[in-house]
mmCIF file of C-alpha atoms in Angstrom:
data_model
loop_
_atom_site.group_PDB
_atom_site.id
_atom_site.type_symbol
_atom_site.label_atom_id
_atom_site.label_comp_id
_atom_site.label_asym_id
_atom_site.label_seq_id
_atom_site.Cartn_x
_atom_site.Cartn_y
_atom_site.Cartn_z
ATOM 1 C CA MET A 124 0.000 0.000 0.000
ATOM 2 C CA ARG A 125 2.764 2.271 0.805
ATOM 3 C CA HIS A 126 4.155 1.751 -2.738
ATOM 4 C CA LEU A 127 0.863 2.709 -4.230
ATOM 5 C CA LEU A 128 0.913 5.918 -2.268
ATOM 6 C CA VAL A 129 4.443 6.724 -3.418
ATOM 7 C CA ALA A 130 3.564 5.989 -7.048
ATOM 8 C CA TRP A 131 0.413 8.142 -6.815
ATOM 9 C CA SER A 132 2.291 11.065 -5.299
ATOM 10 C CA VAL A 133 5.014 10.911 -7.946
ATOM 11 C CA ALA A 134 2.380 10.824 -10.699
ATOM 12 C CA TRP A 135 0.543 13.791 -9.096
ATOM 13 C CA LEU A 136 3.764 15.723 -8.843
ATOM 14 C CA GLY A 137 4.644 14.982 -12.515
ATOM 15 C CA VAL A 138 1.225 16.109 -13.727
ATOM 16 C CA GLY A 139 1.439 19.218 -11.623
ATOM 17 C CA CYS A 140 4.899 20.156 -12.949
ATOM 18 C CA ALA A 141 3.886 19.542 -16.533
ATOM 19 C CA ALA A 142 0.744 21.551 -16.149
ATOM 20 C CA THR A 143 2.583 24.526 -14.789
ATOM 21 C CA ILE A 144 5.013 24.949 -17.722
ATOM 22 C CA PRO A 145 3.794 27.698 -20.093
ATOM 23 C CA PRO A 146 3.275 26.664 -23.770
ATOM 24 C CA GLU A 147 5.811 29.224 -25.090
ATOM 25 C CA ARG A 148 8.474 27.715 -22.952
ATOM 26 C CA LEU A 149 7.473 24.221 -24.058
ATOM 27 C CA GLN A 150 7.601 25.346 -27.718
ATOM 28 C CA ALA A 151 11.072 26.826 -27.165
ATOM 29 C CA GLN A 152 12.254 23.575 -25.572
ATOM 30 C CA VAL A 153 10.758 21.558 -28.442
ATOM 31 C CA SER A 154 12.502 23.829 -30.990
ATOM 32 C CA GLU A 155 15.764 23.546 -29.093
ATOM 33 C CA THR A 156 15.360 19.756 -28.944
ATOM 34 C CA GLU A 157 14.667 19.618 -32.693
ATOM 35 C CA ARG A 158 17.727 21.799 -33.372
ATOM 36 C CA TRP A 159 19.880 19.491 -31.259
ATOM 37 C CA GLN A 160 18.449 16.479 -33.094
ATOM 38 C CA ARG A 161 19.328 18.045 -36.487
ATOM 39 C CA GLU A 162 22.850 18.820 -35.287
ATOM 40 C CA TYR A 163 23.157 15.299 -33.938
ATOM 41 C CA GLN A 164 22.004 13.820 -37.258
ATOM 42 C CA ALA A 165 24.390 16.054 -39.217
ATOM 43 C CA GLU A 166 27.250 15.120 -36.903
ATOM 44 C CA ARG A 167 26.282 11.454 -37.141
ATOM 45 C CA GLU A 168 26.267 11.616 -40.977
ATOM 46 C CA ARG A 169 29.628 13.385 -40.924
ATOM 47 C CA THR A 170 31.019 10.739 -38.564
ATOM 48 C CA GLU A 171 29.704 7.922 -40.780
ATOM 49 C CA ALA A 172 31.250 9.571 -43.862
ATOM 50 C CA LEU A 173 34.558 9.868 -42.019
ATOM 51 C CA ALA A 174 34.319 6.242 -40.932
ATOM 52 C CA ALA A 175 33.676 5.178 -44.546
ATOM 53 C CA ARG A 176 36.657 7.244 -45.745
ATOM 54 C CA MET A 177 38.803 5.785 -42.978
ATOM 55 C CA ALA A 178 37.760 2.241 -43.957
ATOM 56 C CA ALA A 179 38.630 3.003 -47.604
ATOM 57 C CA LEU A 180 42.020 4.371 -46.521
ATOM 58 C CA GLU A 181 42.688 1.315 -44.365
ATOM 59 C CA SER A 182 41.783 -0.913 -47.300
ATOM 60 C CA ALA A 183 44.133 1.049 -49.575
ATOM 61 C CA LEU A 184 46.891 0.784 -46.955
ATOM 62 C CA GLU A 185 46.376 -2.979 -46.733
ATOM 63 C CA GLU A 186 46.564 -3.240 -50.536
ATOM 64 C CA LEU A 187 49.779 -1.200 -50.553
ATOM 65 C CA ALA A 188 51.267 -3.350 -47.812
ATOM 66 C CA GLN A 189 50.338 -6.481 -49.767
ATOM 67 C CA GLU A 190 51.809 -5.032 -52.986
ATOM 68 C CA ARG A 191 54.997 -4.123 -51.126
ATOM 69 C CA ALA A 192 55.242 -7.631 -49.704
ATOM 70 C CA GLU A 193 54.709 -9.115 -53.171
ATOM 71 C CA ALA A 194 57.308 -6.759 -54.647
ATOM 72 C CA GLU A 195 59.781 -7.691 -51.918
ATOM 73 C CA GLN A 196 59.109 -11.383 -52.526
ATOM 74 C CA ALA A 197 59.552 -10.885 -56.283
ATOM 75 C CA ARG A 198 62.785 -8.970 -55.625
ATOM 76 C CA ALA A 199 64.053 -11.802 -53.411
ATOM 77 C CA GLU A 200 63.094 -14.389 -56.036
ATOM 78 C CA ALA A 201 64.810 -12.324 -58.738
ATOM 79 C CA GLU A 202 67.941 -12.075 -56.592
ATOM 80 C CA GLN A 203 67.868 -15.814 -56.016
ATOM 81 C CA ALA A 204 67.396 -16.434 -59.749
ATOM 82 C CA ARG A 205 70.249 -14.007 -60.465
ATOM 83 C CA ALA A 206 72.487 -15.983 -58.090
ATOM 84 C CA VAL A 207 71.506 -19.258 -59.773
ATOM 85 C CA VAL A 208 72.195 -17.756 -63.194
ATOM 86 C CA ALA A 209 75.555 -16.421 -61.996
ATOM 87 C CA ASP A 210 76.497 -19.872 -60.679
ATOM 88 C CA GLU A 211 75.398 -21.478 -63.939
ATOM 89 C CA LEU A 212 77.359 -18.880 -65.903
ATOM 90 C CA ALA A 213 80.484 -19.579 -63.845
ATOM 91 C CA ARG A 214 80.031 -23.315 -64.350
ATOM 92 C CA LEU A 215 79.518 -22.868 -68.104
ATOM 93 C CA GLU A 216 82.542 -20.570 -68.320
ATOM 94 C CA ALA A 217 84.685 -23.195 -66.606
ATOM 95 C CA GLU A 218 83.293 -25.857 -68.935
ATOM 96 C CA ARG A 219 83.970 -23.645 -71.961
ATOM 97 C CA HIS A 220 87.543 -23.127 -70.777
ATOM 98 C CA THR A 221 87.949 -26.898 -70.359
ATOM 99 C CA LEU A 222 86.537 -27.473 -73.847
ATOM 100 C CA GLU A 223 88.886 -24.870 -75.312
ATOM 101 C CA GLU A 224 91.849 -26.623 -73.690
ATOM 102 C CA HIS A 225 90.618 -29.971 -74.974
ATOM 103 C CA ASN A 226 90.132 -28.489 -78.450
ATOM 104 C CA ALA A 227 93.688 -27.108 -78.360
ATOM 105 C CA GLN A 228 94.979 -30.562 -77.390
ATOM 106 C CA LEU A 229 92.974 -32.146 -80.211
ATOM 107 C CA LEU A 230 94.359 -29.644 -82.712
ATOM 108 C CA ALA A 231 97.904 -30.406 -81.545
ATOM 109 C CA ARG A 232 97.212 -34.136 -81.925
ATOM 110 C CA GLN A 233 95.734 -33.499 -85.348
ATOM 111 C CA ARG A 234 98.896 -31.663 -86.384
ATOM 112 C CA GLU A 235 101.006 -34.518 -84.996
ATOM 113 C CA LEU A 236 98.893 -37.053 -86.898
ATOM 114 C CA ALA A 237 99.129 -35.012 -90.069
ATOM 115 C CA ALA A 238 102.927 -34.924 -89.709
ATOM 116 C CA LEU A 239 103.011 -38.685 -89.046
ATOM 117 C CA HIS A 240 100.740 -39.247 -92.011
ATOM 118 C CA GLU A 241 103.080 -37.179 -94.163
ATOM 119 C CA GLU A 242 106.063 -39.180 -92.937
ATOM 120 C CA LEU A 243 104.260 -42.482 -93.509
ATOM 121 C CA SER A 244 103.200 -41.338 -96.956
ATOM 122 C CA ASP A 245 106.817 -40.487 -97.744
ATOM 123 C CA VAL A 246 108.015 -43.849 -96.404
ATOM 124 C CA TRP A 247 105.286 -45.721 -98.281
ATOM 125 C CA TYR A 248 106.047 -43.791 -101.461
ATOM 126 C CA GLU A 249 109.768 -44.476 -101.175
ATOM 127 C CA SER A 250 109.130 -48.140 -100.388
ATOM 128 C CA ALA A 251 106.831 -48.451 -103.392
ATOM 129 C CA LEU A 252 109.389 -46.679 -105.526
ATOM 130 C CA GLU A 253 112.124 -49.026 -104.299
ATOM 131 C CA ARG A 254 110.018 -52.095 -105.072
ATOM 132 C CA ALA A 255 109.258 -50.744 -108.504
ATOM 133 C CA ARG A 256 112.985 -50.214 -109.157
ATOM 134 C CA ARG A 257 113.808 -53.725 -108.072
ATOM 135 C CA ARG A 258 111.223 -55.160 -110.407
ATOM 136 C CA THR A 259 112.406 -53.148 -113.366
ATOM 137 C CA GLN A 260 116.145 -53.750 -112.829
ATOM 138 C CA PRO A 261 117.659 -56.689 -114.634
ATOM 139 C CA PRO A 262 118.955 -59.428 -112.354
ATOM 140 C CA LEU A 263 122.570 -59.163 -111.383
ATOM 141 C CA PRO A 264 124.947 -61.593 -112.992
ATOM 142 C CA GLY A 265 125.800 -64.290 -110.518
ATOM 143 C CA ALA A 266 122.660 -63.845 -108.446
ATOM 144 C CA SER A 267 120.393 -66.797 -108.221
ATOM 145 C CA SER A 268 116.966 -66.784 -109.708
ATOM 146 C CA THR A 269 115.288 -66.796 -106.324
ATOM 147 C CA GLU A 270 117.034 -63.629 -105.267
ATOM 148 C CA ALA A 271 115.889 -61.968 -108.462
ATOM 149 C CA ASN A 272 112.313 -62.864 -107.616
ATOM 150 C CA GLY A 273 112.681 -61.224 -104.261
ATOM 151 C CA ALA A 274 113.312 -64.290 -102.123
ATOM 152 C CA VAL A 275 115.827 -64.043 -99.337
ATOM 153 C CA PRO A 276 118.600 -66.807 -99.302
#
């Protein structure tokens, strides 16, 4: 019961206070409240626009960070590829040098073989010439017929 009395007295007091406020003052308060609401809405729209711009900037920053990371990774891969190519170039240069040395040795051997071939050709030619002379020479008097035919006694 006591609560009912407290509730009734608060309600009576609220109705009494509201009834005593003049309408001009109420209209001024309503206008002021509406002005504050418009300012709040404008500020809220401005804040939302700033938040959208900030989100777009954060997105752009993330994209830039990702592009930088990709560029750094590509740079590292290019450096690694450059090192591999440099190693391969060094290996190929050493192999080329080895092949040049081998080619020089082969050319020297070829010259040696050509000289040997020339000598053998000379020896063969002289041997053939000597055989031809022996065949065309008449047999020596006192030599047996087997020696004339080329047989050894």
